[in-house]
Short mmCIF file of C-alpha atoms in Angstrom, two decimals:
data_model
loop_
_atom_site.label_atom_id
_atom_site.label_comp_id
_atom_site.label_asym_id
_atom_site.label_seq_id
_atom_site.Cartn_x
_atom_site.Cartn_y
_atom_site.Cartn_z
CA MET A 291 5.74 -9.14 -8.46
CA GLU A 292 1.87 -9.54 -8.18
CA CYS A 293 0.64 -12.78 -9.94
CA VAL A 294 -2.92 -13.17 -11.03
CA PHE A 295 -4.35 -15.84 -13.43
CA GLY A 296 -7.48 -17.86 -13.60
CA LEU A 297 -9.26 -20.34 -16.43
CA VAL A 298 -12.82 -21.49 -17.32
CA GLY A 299 -13.89 -24.98 -16.82
CA GLU A 300 -16.91 -26.71 -17.72
CA GLY A 301 -19.54 -24.79 -15.86
CA PHE A 302 -17.21 -22.67 -13.75
CA ALA A 303 -14.67 -20.26 -13.39
CA ILE A 304 -11.29 -20.59 -11.04
CA VAL A 305 -9.09 -17.72 -10.58
CA ALA A 306 -5.95 -17.77 -7.99
CA ALA A 307 -3.69 -14.52 -6.98
CA ASP A 308 -0.62 -14.26 -5.09
CA THR A 309 -1.44 -12.64 -1.34
CA SER A 310 1.41 -10.91 -1.22
CA ALA A 311 1.24 -7.06 0.16
CA VAL A 312 5.04 -5.47 -1.37
CA HIS A 313 6.74 -2.32 -0.60
CA SER A 314 10.05 -2.11 -2.45
CA ILE A 315 11.86 -4.76 -0.56
CA LEU A 316 9.30 -5.26 1.83
CA LEU A 317 6.89 -7.91 2.09
CA HIS A 318 4.34 -6.07 4.32
CA LYS A 319 1.86 -8.61 4.43
CA ASN A 320 1.58 -12.20 2.75
CA ASN A 321 -1.83 -12.66 3.40
CA GLU A 322 -3.10 -9.93 1.29
CA ASP A 323 -6.66 -11.04 -0.25
CA LYS A 324 -6.57 -9.76 -3.72
CA ILE A 325 -9.67 -11.49 -5.12
CA MET A 326 -13.21 -9.57 -4.70
CA LEU A 327 -16.57 -10.43 -4.86
CA LEU A 328 -18.36 -8.29 -7.42
CA ASP A 329 -21.75 -9.96 -6.50
CA SER A 330 -23.28 -13.09 -5.80
CA HIS A 331 -21.69 -14.87 -8.87
CA LYS A 332 -18.87 -12.68 -10.25
CA LEU A 333 -15.42 -12.26 -8.87
CA VAL A 334 -12.53 -10.05 -9.62
CA ALA A 335 -9.06 -10.23 -9.28
CA ALA A 336 -7.15 -7.30 -9.32
CA SER A 337 -3.60 -6.73 -9.91
CA GLY A 338 -1.56 -3.26 -9.57
CA GLU A 339 -0.81 -0.26 -7.38
CA PRO A 340 -2.33 -0.56 -3.93
CA GLY A 341 -4.47 2.15 -4.13
CA ASP A 342 -5.97 1.84 -7.47
CA ARG A 343 -6.57 -1.38 -6.97
CA VAL A 344 -8.42 -1.08 -3.94
CA GLN A 345 -10.79 1.92 -4.96
CA PHE A 346 -11.14 1.36 -8.52
CA THR A 347 -12.61 -2.64 -7.83
CA GLU A 348 -14.57 -1.45 -4.55
CA TYR A 349 -16.42 1.46 -7.21
CA VAL A 350 -16.71 -1.24 -9.68
CA GLN A 351 -18.42 -3.32 -6.93
CA LYS A 352 -20.76 -0.35 -5.57
CA ASN A 353 -21.93 0.55 -9.04
CA VAL A 354 -22.66 -2.90 -9.85
CA SER A 355 -24.61 -3.01 -6.56
CA LEU A 356 -26.43 -0.02 -7.62
CA TYR A 357 -27.59 -0.94 -11.06
CA LYS A 358 -29.16 -4.29 -8.94
CA PHE A 359 -30.64 -2.08 -6.42
CA ARG A 360 -32.23 0.76 -9.65
CA ASN A 361 -33.11 -2.34 -11.83
CA GLY A 362 -34.17 -5.10 -9.59
CA ILE A 363 -31.63 -7.47 -11.83
CA PRO A 364 -28.14 -8.10 -11.14
CA LEU A 365 -25.49 -7.40 -14.21
CA THR A 366 -24.56 -10.02 -16.18
CA THR A 367 -20.61 -10.81 -16.20
CA ALA A 368 -20.13 -9.51 -19.93
CA ALA A 369 -22.12 -6.13 -19.01
CA ALA A 370 -19.79 -5.30 -15.89
CA ALA A 371 -16.73 -6.11 -17.75
CA ASN A 372 -17.45 -3.78 -20.50
CA PHE A 373 -18.74 -1.55 -17.35
CA THR A 374 -15.59 -1.91 -15.74
CA ARG A 375 -13.66 -0.84 -19.42
CA GLY A 376 -15.29 1.83 -20.02
CA GLU A 377 -14.29 3.40 -16.60
CA LEU A 378 -10.72 2.74 -17.16
CA ALA A 379 -11.19 3.99 -21.17
CA THR A 380 -12.83 7.49 -19.43
CA ALA A 381 -10.12 7.88 -16.80
CA LEU A 382 -7.09 6.77 -19.14
CA ARG A 383 -6.00 10.04 -20.87
CA LYS A 384 -6.98 11.78 -17.51
CA ASN A 385 -5.76 10.20 -14.55
CA PRO A 386 -5.12 6.50 -15.28
CA TYR A 387 -5.88 4.03 -13.19
CA SER A 388 -3.01 1.37 -12.90
CA VAL A 389 -5.25 -1.80 -12.04
CA ASN A 390 -4.98 -5.18 -14.39
CA ILE A 391 -8.25 -7.04 -13.74
CA LEU A 392 -9.48 -10.46 -14.44
CA MET A 393 -13.11 -11.07 -14.27
CA ALA A 394 -14.78 -14.29 -13.58
CA GLY A 395 -18.52 -14.63 -13.58
CA TYR A 396 -21.55 -16.98 -13.78
CA ASP A 397 -24.36 -16.14 -15.94
CA ASN A 398 -27.45 -18.59 -15.86
CA GLU A 399 -27.81 -18.15 -19.68
CA SER A 400 -24.52 -18.39 -21.09
CA GLY A 401 -22.53 -20.54 -18.12
CA ALA A 402 -19.36 -19.62 -16.64
CA SER A 403 -17.12 -16.83 -18.53
CA LEU A 404 -13.70 -14.68 -17.55
CA TYR A 405 -12.99 -10.83 -18.88
CA TYR A 406 -9.19 -10.13 -19.63
CA ILE A 407 -8.67 -6.72 -18.90
CA ASP A 408 -6.03 -4.58 -18.48
CA TYR A 409 -4.44 -1.39 -17.43
CA ILE A 410 -5.21 0.50 -21.05
CA ALA A 411 -8.60 -0.69 -21.12
CA THR A 412 -8.49 -3.65 -23.42
CA LEU A 413 -10.97 -6.15 -22.63
CA HIS A 414 -11.12 -9.71 -24.07
CA LYS A 415 -13.42 -12.57 -23.76
CA VAL A 416 -10.72 -15.46 -22.41
CA ASP A 417 -10.51 -19.43 -21.81
CA LYS A 418 -7.32 -18.28 -19.56
CA GLY A 419 -5.61 -15.08 -19.11
CA ALA A 420 -2.64 -14.65 -16.28
CA PHE A 421 -1.22 -11.03 -15.47
CA GLY A 422 2.49 -10.41 -13.69
CA TYR A 423 5.62 -11.54 -13.86
CA GLY A 424 4.11 -14.93 -12.97
CA SER A 425 2.19 -15.03 -16.43
CA TYR A 426 5.30 -15.76 -18.34
CA PHE A 427 5.39 -19.11 -16.57
CA SER A 428 1.57 -20.06 -15.91
CA LEU A 429 0.60 -19.26 -19.81
CA SER A 430 2.51 -21.88 -21.21
CA THR A 431 1.76 -23.81 -18.71
CA MET A 432 -2.08 -23.32 -19.23
CA ASP A 433 -2.02 -23.55 -22.49
CA ARG A 434 -0.11 -27.07 -22.73
CA HIS A 435 -2.75 -28.59 -20.67
CA TYR A 436 -6.06 -26.92 -20.70
CA ARG A 437 -9.09 -28.35 -22.20
CA PRO A 438 -12.33 -26.71 -22.55
CA ASP A 439 -14.31 -29.22 -20.67
CA MET A 440 -11.61 -29.65 -17.77
CA SER A 441 -13.55 -30.68 -14.37
CA VAL A 442 -12.88 -28.97 -10.75
CA GLU A 443 -10.27 -31.10 -9.64
CA GLU A 444 -8.49 -31.06 -13.19
CA ALA A 445 -8.37 -27.14 -13.11
CA ILE A 446 -7.52 -27.03 -9.48
CA GLU A 447 -4.57 -29.74 -10.26
CA LEU A 448 -3.62 -27.37 -13.49
CA VAL A 449 -4.08 -24.19 -10.94
CA ASP A 450 -1.44 -25.93 -8.76
CA LYS A 451 0.96 -26.77 -11.38
CA CYS A 452 0.81 -23.32 -12.07
CA ILE A 453 1.59 -22.22 -8.89
CA LEU A 454 4.53 -24.34 -8.21
CA GLU A 455 6.28 -23.30 -11.66
CA ILE A 456 6.21 -19.93 -10.71
CA ARG A 457 7.49 -20.43 -6.78
CA SER A 458 10.30 -22.50 -8.41
CA ARG A 459 11.34 -20.04 -11.45
CA LEU A 460 9.86 -16.55 -10.40
CA VAL A 461 13.02 -15.05 -8.24
CA VAL A 462 10.69 -12.78 -6.34
CA ALA A 463 8.09 -15.74 -5.95
CA PRO A 464 5.07 -14.63 -3.73
CA PRO A 465 4.85 -17.62 -0.95
CA ASN A 466 1.43 -17.58 -0.59
CA PHE A 467 -2.01 -18.11 -3.19
CA VAL A 468 -5.50 -17.60 -2.84
CA ILE A 469 -7.85 -19.80 -4.96
CA LYS A 470 -11.47 -18.57 -5.68
CA ILE A 471 -14.06 -20.29 -7.48
CA VAL A 472 -17.41 -19.14 -9.30
CA ASP A 473 -20.23 -21.47 -10.43
CA LYS A 474 -24.04 -22.06 -10.80
CA ASP A 475 -23.96 -21.77 -6.63
CA GLY A 476 -22.19 -18.82 -6.52
CA ALA A 477 -18.90 -17.08 -5.93
CA ARG A 478 -16.85 -18.62 -2.43
CA ASP A 479 -13.51 -19.45 -1.54
CA TYR A 480 -11.64 -22.36 -2.61
CA ALA A 481 -8.24 -22.88 -1.56
CA TRP A 482 -5.51 -21.30 0.27
CA ARG A 483 -1.87 -22.54 -0.87
CA GLN A 484 0.32 -21.37 1.76
CA SER A 485 4.26 -21.89 1.83
CA VAL A 486 5.05 -19.58 4.47
CA GLN A 487 2.88 -19.44 7.48
CA ASP A 488 2.75 -16.39 9.21
CA VAL A 489 3.08 -16.50 12.83
CA THR A 490 -0.90 -17.45 14.20
CA THR A 491 -2.56 -14.29 16.37
CA ALA A 492 -5.66 -16.34 18.18
CA ALA A 493 -8.79 -15.44 15.97
CA VAL A 494 -9.64 -12.15 18.14
CA MET B 141 17.87 31.76 -18.53
CA LYS B 142 15.70 33.54 -21.32
CA LEU B 143 16.90 32.41 -24.74
CA ASP B 144 17.45 34.94 -27.14
CA THR B 145 14.83 35.24 -29.45
CA SER B 146 15.46 38.43 -30.97
CA GLY B 147 14.96 36.63 -34.44
CA PHE B 148 11.13 35.79 -33.79
CA GLU B 149 10.98 39.80 -33.72
CA THR B 150 10.33 42.22 -36.81
CA SER B 151 10.17 45.75 -37.62
CA MET B 152 7.84 44.97 -40.19
CA PRO B 153 4.13 45.21 -39.27
CA THR B 154 2.47 41.88 -39.73
CA ILE B 155 -0.48 43.36 -41.91
CA GLY B 156 -0.26 46.18 -44.14
CA PHE B 157 2.57 47.27 -45.96
CA GLY B 158 3.87 50.13 -44.12
CA SER B 159 0.64 52.23 -43.95
CA SER B 160 0.00 52.98 -40.55
CA ASN B 161 -3.06 52.35 -39.47
CA ASP B 162 -3.97 52.89 -35.82
CA MET B 163 -6.16 49.73 -35.87
CA LEU B 164 -3.01 47.18 -36.38
CA ASP B 165 -0.46 49.81 -34.19
CA GLY B 166 -0.85 46.64 -31.69
CA PHE B 167 -0.57 44.04 -33.66
CA THR B 168 3.60 44.36 -34.92
CA THR B 169 5.47 42.16 -32.22
CA VAL B 170 4.85 38.03 -32.56
CA PRO B 171 3.76 36.60 -28.96
CA SER B 172 6.56 35.53 -26.97
CA PHE B 173 6.67 33.59 -23.88
CA ASP B 174 8.81 33.15 -20.76
CA LEU B 175 10.94 30.26 -20.52
CA PRO B 176 11.77 28.62 -17.52
CA ARG B 177 14.95 29.48 -16.13
CA THR B 178 16.92 26.46 -16.27
CA THR B 179 19.81 24.95 -17.61
CA ASP B 180 18.30 21.90 -17.97
CA PHE B 181 14.99 22.33 -19.78
CA ASP B 182 14.71 18.44 -20.58
CA GLY B 183 15.09 17.75 -16.92
CA PHE B 184 13.97 19.84 -14.86
CA GLN B 185 10.93 19.01 -14.23
CA LYS B 186 11.75 15.35 -13.32
CA GLU B 187 14.02 16.82 -10.89
CA ALA B 188 10.67 18.39 -9.14
CA VAL B 189 8.94 15.73 -8.95
CA GLN B 190 11.76 13.63 -7.23
CA MET B 191 12.37 16.37 -5.12
CA VAL B 192 8.79 15.54 -3.71
CA LYS B 193 9.57 11.59 -3.43
CA PRO B 194 9.01 10.66 -0.45
CA ALA B 195 12.20 9.47 1.73
CA LYS B 196 11.03 7.84 4.92
CA GLY B 197 14.01 8.34 7.46
CA THR B 198 12.40 6.79 10.36
CA THR B 199 11.51 3.84 12.34
CA THR B 200 8.30 3.15 13.44
CA LEU B 201 6.09 0.04 14.18
CA ALA B 202 2.90 -1.47 15.91
CA PHE B 203 1.85 -4.55 16.38
CA ILE B 204 -1.44 -6.33 18.00
CA PHE B 205 -1.13 -8.82 21.23
CA LYS B 206 -3.07 -10.58 23.49
CA GLU B 207 -3.17 -6.97 25.30
CA GLY B 208 -4.29 -4.86 22.72
CA VAL B 209 -1.81 -2.96 20.68
CA MET B 210 1.89 -1.97 21.25
CA VAL B 211 3.18 1.47 19.23
CA ALA B 212 6.54 2.50 19.11
CA ALA B 213 8.63 5.09 17.53
CA ASP B 214 11.66 6.73 16.99
CA SER B 215 12.11 10.89 17.22
CA ARG B 216 15.37 11.49 15.03
CA ALA B 217 14.56 14.01 11.84
CA SER B 218 16.53 14.11 9.12
CA MET B 219 17.00 16.45 6.00
CA GLY B 220 19.58 14.40 4.07
CA GLY B 221 22.64 14.16 6.14
CA TYR B 222 21.83 16.61 8.69
CA ILE B 223 20.14 15.98 11.64
CA SER B 224 17.69 18.48 12.06
CA SER B 225 16.28 17.43 15.52
CA GLN B 226 16.13 14.63 17.77
CA SER B 227 12.97 14.93 19.84
CA VAL B 228 9.84 14.82 17.00
CA LYS B 229 6.76 13.47 18.12
CA LYS B 230 6.43 10.83 15.77
CA ILE B 231 3.43 8.78 17.50
CA ILE B 232 0.24 11.55 17.22
CA GLU B 233 -2.64 11.36 19.39
CA ILE B 234 -5.82 11.46 17.29
CA ASN B 235 -8.06 10.63 19.88
CA PRO B 236 -8.30 8.85 23.40
CA TYR B 237 -8.33 5.34 21.84
CA MET B 238 -6.34 5.92 18.34
CA LEU B 239 -3.13 6.20 17.81
CA GLY B 240 -1.29 7.37 14.57
CA THR B 241 2.62 7.08 13.69
CA MET B 242 4.40 9.58 11.20
CA ALA B 243 6.65 8.64 8.76
CA GLY B 244 7.89 10.50 5.97
CA GLY B 245 6.51 14.26 5.70
CA ALA B 246 6.37 15.86 9.20
CA ALA B 247 4.03 18.47 8.47
CA ASP B 248 1.58 16.20 6.14
CA CYS B 249 1.77 13.79 8.93
CA GLN B 250 0.70 16.25 11.78
CA PHE B 251 -1.88 17.85 9.56
CA TRP B 252 -4.14 15.18 8.02
CA HIS B 253 -3.75 13.31 11.60
CA ARG B 254 -5.15 15.75 12.87
CA ASN B 255 -7.92 16.13 10.38
CA LEU B 256 -8.67 12.63 10.66
CA GLY B 257 -9.08 13.19 14.28
CA ILE B 258 -11.61 15.52 13.44
CA LYS B 259 -13.72 13.81 11.02
CA CYS B 260 -13.27 11.08 13.08
CA ARG B 261 -15.13 13.49 16.05
CA LEU B 262 -17.79 14.84 13.68
CA HIS B 263 -18.76 11.22 13.26
CA GLU B 264 -18.96 10.65 16.81
CA LEU B 265 -21.54 13.52 17.26
CA ALA B 266 -23.24 12.46 14.27
CA ASN B 267 -24.03 8.88 14.87
CA LYS B 268 -23.66 8.71 18.43
CA ARG B 269 -20.81 5.92 18.57
CA ARG B 270 -17.35 5.81 18.38
CA ILE B 271 -16.07 5.19 14.88
CA SER B 272 -14.22 2.22 14.22
CA VAL B 273 -10.48 1.57 13.87
CA SER B 274 -11.47 -0.03 10.39
CA GLY B 275 -13.75 3.33 9.10
CA ALA B 276 -11.05 6.24 10.39
CA SER B 277 -8.37 4.15 8.26
CA LYS B 278 -10.79 4.27 5.61
CA LEU B 279 -11.57 7.82 5.29
CA LEU B 280 -7.77 8.35 6.37
CA ALA B 281 -6.84 6.48 3.05
CA ASN B 282 -9.49 8.01 0.84
CA MET B 283 -8.26 11.38 1.78
CA LEU B 284 -4.44 10.35 0.99
CA TYR B 285 -6.06 8.65 -2.68
CA SER B 286 -7.52 11.64 -3.95
CA TYR B 287 -4.22 13.54 -3.23
CA ARG B 288 -2.38 10.80 -4.94
CA GLY B 289 0.85 11.97 -7.41
CA MET B 290 0.97 15.52 -5.80
CA GLY B 291 3.63 14.83 -3.45
CA LEU B 292 2.37 13.94 -0.12
CA SER B 293 4.68 11.95 2.11
CA VAL B 294 2.48 10.08 4.16
CA GLY B 295 3.08 6.29 6.00
CA THR B 296 1.32 5.69 8.68
CA MET B 297 -0.13 3.14 10.94
CA ILE B 298 -3.46 3.77 12.49
CA ALA B 299 -3.76 1.62 15.60
CA GLY B 300 -6.67 1.88 18.29
CA TRP B 301 -9.06 -0.22 20.49
CA ASP B 302 -12.76 -0.15 19.21
CA GLU B 303 -15.90 -2.78 19.41
CA THR B 304 -14.36 -5.40 17.47
CA GLY B 305 -11.56 -5.05 20.01
CA PRO B 306 -7.68 -4.17 18.86
CA GLY B 307 -7.28 -3.13 15.57
CA LEU B 308 -4.41 -1.89 13.10
CA TYR B 309 -3.81 -0.42 9.50
CA TYR B 310 -1.26 1.03 7.46
CA VAL B 311 -2.14 3.69 5.11
CA ASP B 312 0.17 5.27 2.70
CA ASN B 313 0.62 8.52 0.20
CA GLU B 314 -0.17 6.11 -2.58
CA GLY B 315 -3.38 5.31 -1.14
CA GLY B 316 -2.47 1.89 0.15
CA ARG B 317 -4.46 0.41 3.00
CA LEU B 318 -3.62 -2.53 4.62
CA LYS B 319 -5.04 -4.70 7.75
CA GLY B 320 -2.41 -6.90 9.61
CA ASP B 321 -1.19 -7.80 13.09
CA ARG B 322 1.85 -6.68 12.71
CA PHE B 323 3.97 -3.47 10.76
CA SER B 324 6.43 -1.37 10.58
CA VAL B 325 7.38 1.83 8.70
CA GLY B 326 10.52 3.61 7.35
CA SER B 327 13.79 3.28 6.37
CA GLY B 328 14.91 1.33 9.78
CA SER B 329 11.77 -1.02 9.10
CA PRO B 330 13.40 -4.20 7.55
CA TYR B 331 15.72 -4.06 10.93
CA ALA B 332 13.01 -3.45 12.91
CA TYR B 333 11.26 -6.30 11.57
CA GLY B 334 14.31 -8.69 11.77
CA VAL B 335 13.73 -8.47 15.69
CA LEU B 336 10.22 -8.05 15.79
CA ASP B 337 9.32 -10.94 13.75
CA SER B 338 11.95 -13.12 15.47
CA GLY B 339 10.58 -11.97 19.33
CA TYR B 340 6.89 -11.84 18.28
CA LYS B 341 4.54 -14.15 20.41
CA PHE B 342 0.25 -13.48 20.48
CA ASP B 343 0.45 -14.62 24.32
CA MET B 344 2.99 -12.08 25.66
CA SER B 345 1.91 -9.92 28.58
CA VAL B 346 2.21 -5.61 28.10
CA GLU B 347 5.71 -5.59 29.80
CA GLU B 348 7.17 -8.39 27.29
CA ALA B 349 5.60 -6.60 24.45
CA SER B 350 6.60 -2.95 25.34
CA GLU B 351 10.23 -4.43 25.79
CA LEU B 352 10.00 -6.19 21.97
CA ALA B 353 9.20 -3.02 21.19
CA ARG B 354 11.99 -0.60 22.53
CA ARG B 355 14.37 -3.66 21.47
CA SER B 356 13.21 -3.31 17.79
CA ILE B 357 13.27 0.06 17.43
CA TYR B 358 16.56 0.01 19.44
CA HIS B 359 18.17 -2.20 16.92
CA ALA B 360 16.73 -0.02 14.19
CA THR B 361 18.18 3.36 15.06
CA PHE B 362 21.78 1.24 15.40
CA ARG B 363 21.83 0.31 12.34
CA ASP B 364 20.09 2.94 10.54
CA GLY B 365 21.86 6.60 10.38
CA ALA B 366 18.44 8.14 9.47
CA SER B 367 16.78 6.74 12.73
CA GLY B 368 17.59 7.56 16.43
CA GLY B 369 16.89 10.11 19.44
CA VAL B 370 14.24 8.57 21.70
CA ALA B 371 12.87 5.33 21.70
CA SER B 372 8.61 5.87 23.02
CA VAL B 373 6.54 3.22 23.51
CA TYR B 374 2.72 3.41 23.90
CA HIS B 375 -0.03 0.33 24.75
CA VAL B 376 -3.67 0.95 23.35
CA GLY B 377 -5.81 -1.21 25.51
CA PRO B 378 -9.43 -1.36 25.92
CA ASN B 379 -9.45 2.30 27.67
CA GLY B 380 -7.52 4.28 25.57
CA TRP B 381 -3.81 4.28 24.73
CA LYS B 382 -0.93 5.05 27.56
CA LYS B 383 2.74 6.16 27.25
CA LEU B 384 4.87 3.60 28.43
CA SER B 385 8.66 4.98 28.07
CA GLY B 386 10.93 6.92 26.07
CA ASP B 387 14.28 6.05 26.15
CA ASP B 388 17.34 7.19 24.88
CA VAL B 389 18.70 4.97 22.49
CA GLY B 390 22.21 6.23 22.99
CA GLU B 391 21.91 5.01 26.73
CA LEU B 392 19.77 1.77 25.91
CA HIS B 393 22.80 0.46 23.87
CA TYR B 394 25.00 0.82 27.12
CA HIS B 395 22.06 -0.59 29.14
CA TYR B 396 21.86 -3.77 26.71
CA TYR B 397 25.44 -3.65 26.10
CA PRO B 398 27.19 -2.51 29.18
CA VAL B 399 31.15 -2.06 28.68
CA PRO B 400 33.31 -4.32 31.08
CA PRO B 401 35.78 -2.39 32.97
CA GLU B 402 38.79 -3.34 31.52
CA THR B 403 41.92 -5.11 33.56
CA ALA B 404 45.14 -3.42 31.98
CA GLU B 405 47.59 -5.80 30.51
CA GLN B 406 50.05 -3.07 30.96
CA VAL B 407 50.81 -0.12 33.09
CA MET B 408 52.74 2.41 32.44
CA GLU B 409 55.09 3.16 35.36
CA GLU B 410 55.92 6.94 36.50
CA ALA B 411 59.98 6.89 35.29
CA ALA B 412 62.29 7.24 37.66
CA ALA B 413 63.12 10.77 38.64
CA GLU B 414 66.64 11.40 37.52
#
């Protein structure tokens, strides 16, 4: 089952997601990146049905870019989160998207923020959030050790604690995770945590 | 089965008290509606959805290696326990440098791959360059996504060679699209993965890779009842695809595991004539 979680620290936000693409009992791929760069300073970690996840997040990404082109300035994280929730809500009673989203972003005025948006268009601004079976283990771990003024190193330690807990306690634990960070310098890959490495293919 | 709704009907006109009125003559019966002819009124809809639920009885696989993409599939079509055909072409030639594999509904796969071929050709004509494998698979994924929930059954891999080199994508009827190096789709896919994963190396020659593909299909057909027939193997290289082999899996079995000639332990002798 897909595990997505994230937290906000001092001037940054971190999100981690598992990287397995599963089809009933088969693991088709164990390095699927589920955290998308919405724009230079926003990350969207999504979990849900495969088609919906990619199509909906790409739709949001294109609309966020369109706003920037039309108006000359990028959307704030709060605005992007509210737009996303609005789209989910509109589609909910006709053609619902089964996607859960954690949106992390950095704005110069308001700093780093994290938004919890679930598949029935719930929206909350949070310090820490999680989706999936992994949330049963990561939420309490984060609740226990989280502080609002954490540094990047401390936050990564907490993320690793959560990953370790998921790996040791969840019966169908995903083998690999990807961690991404967003701060004043932008949104970028931070690290991969891989316990099962695919047979390496030469970089084509 | 029509439910007995005679209780709803009344001989009294709905408006007025017995006075014959031309204007109201057509309003004497309460409107009724047809009910679905089934004994299981609450569950019949679920059954209809289950009927179209994709059940992909097949084994197809594809993988990228040093010399390009190897694509292989079986050729059995089954309807429940009945084998309807042993000679289905499950590797579809979209255009001279791209192949698609078929798993799920045969009609769906054939139609949508043909449709994809048309779209790829239109792209070539409009842009004066070949479409990439990534672009082709995205076109297919978007088309299938727009039909999600309507009962399409397609589990396909798009394999090809474009400007960036060999490309392999998995696309299914839920609209999922995955880029990868090795995929196997169908009811026999776990068995095929077992052989494919343990024997895979990136640095293989075309002969080694085709043998690995053939072996994986054979082992899947051995264990999976819904897979069988002929194991076809195709290779996609920089100049396009080429069919390498098509071997009956029954014959492959005895090729891999020949029956040693038995030495009789006891010989029955003819009874001595009385």
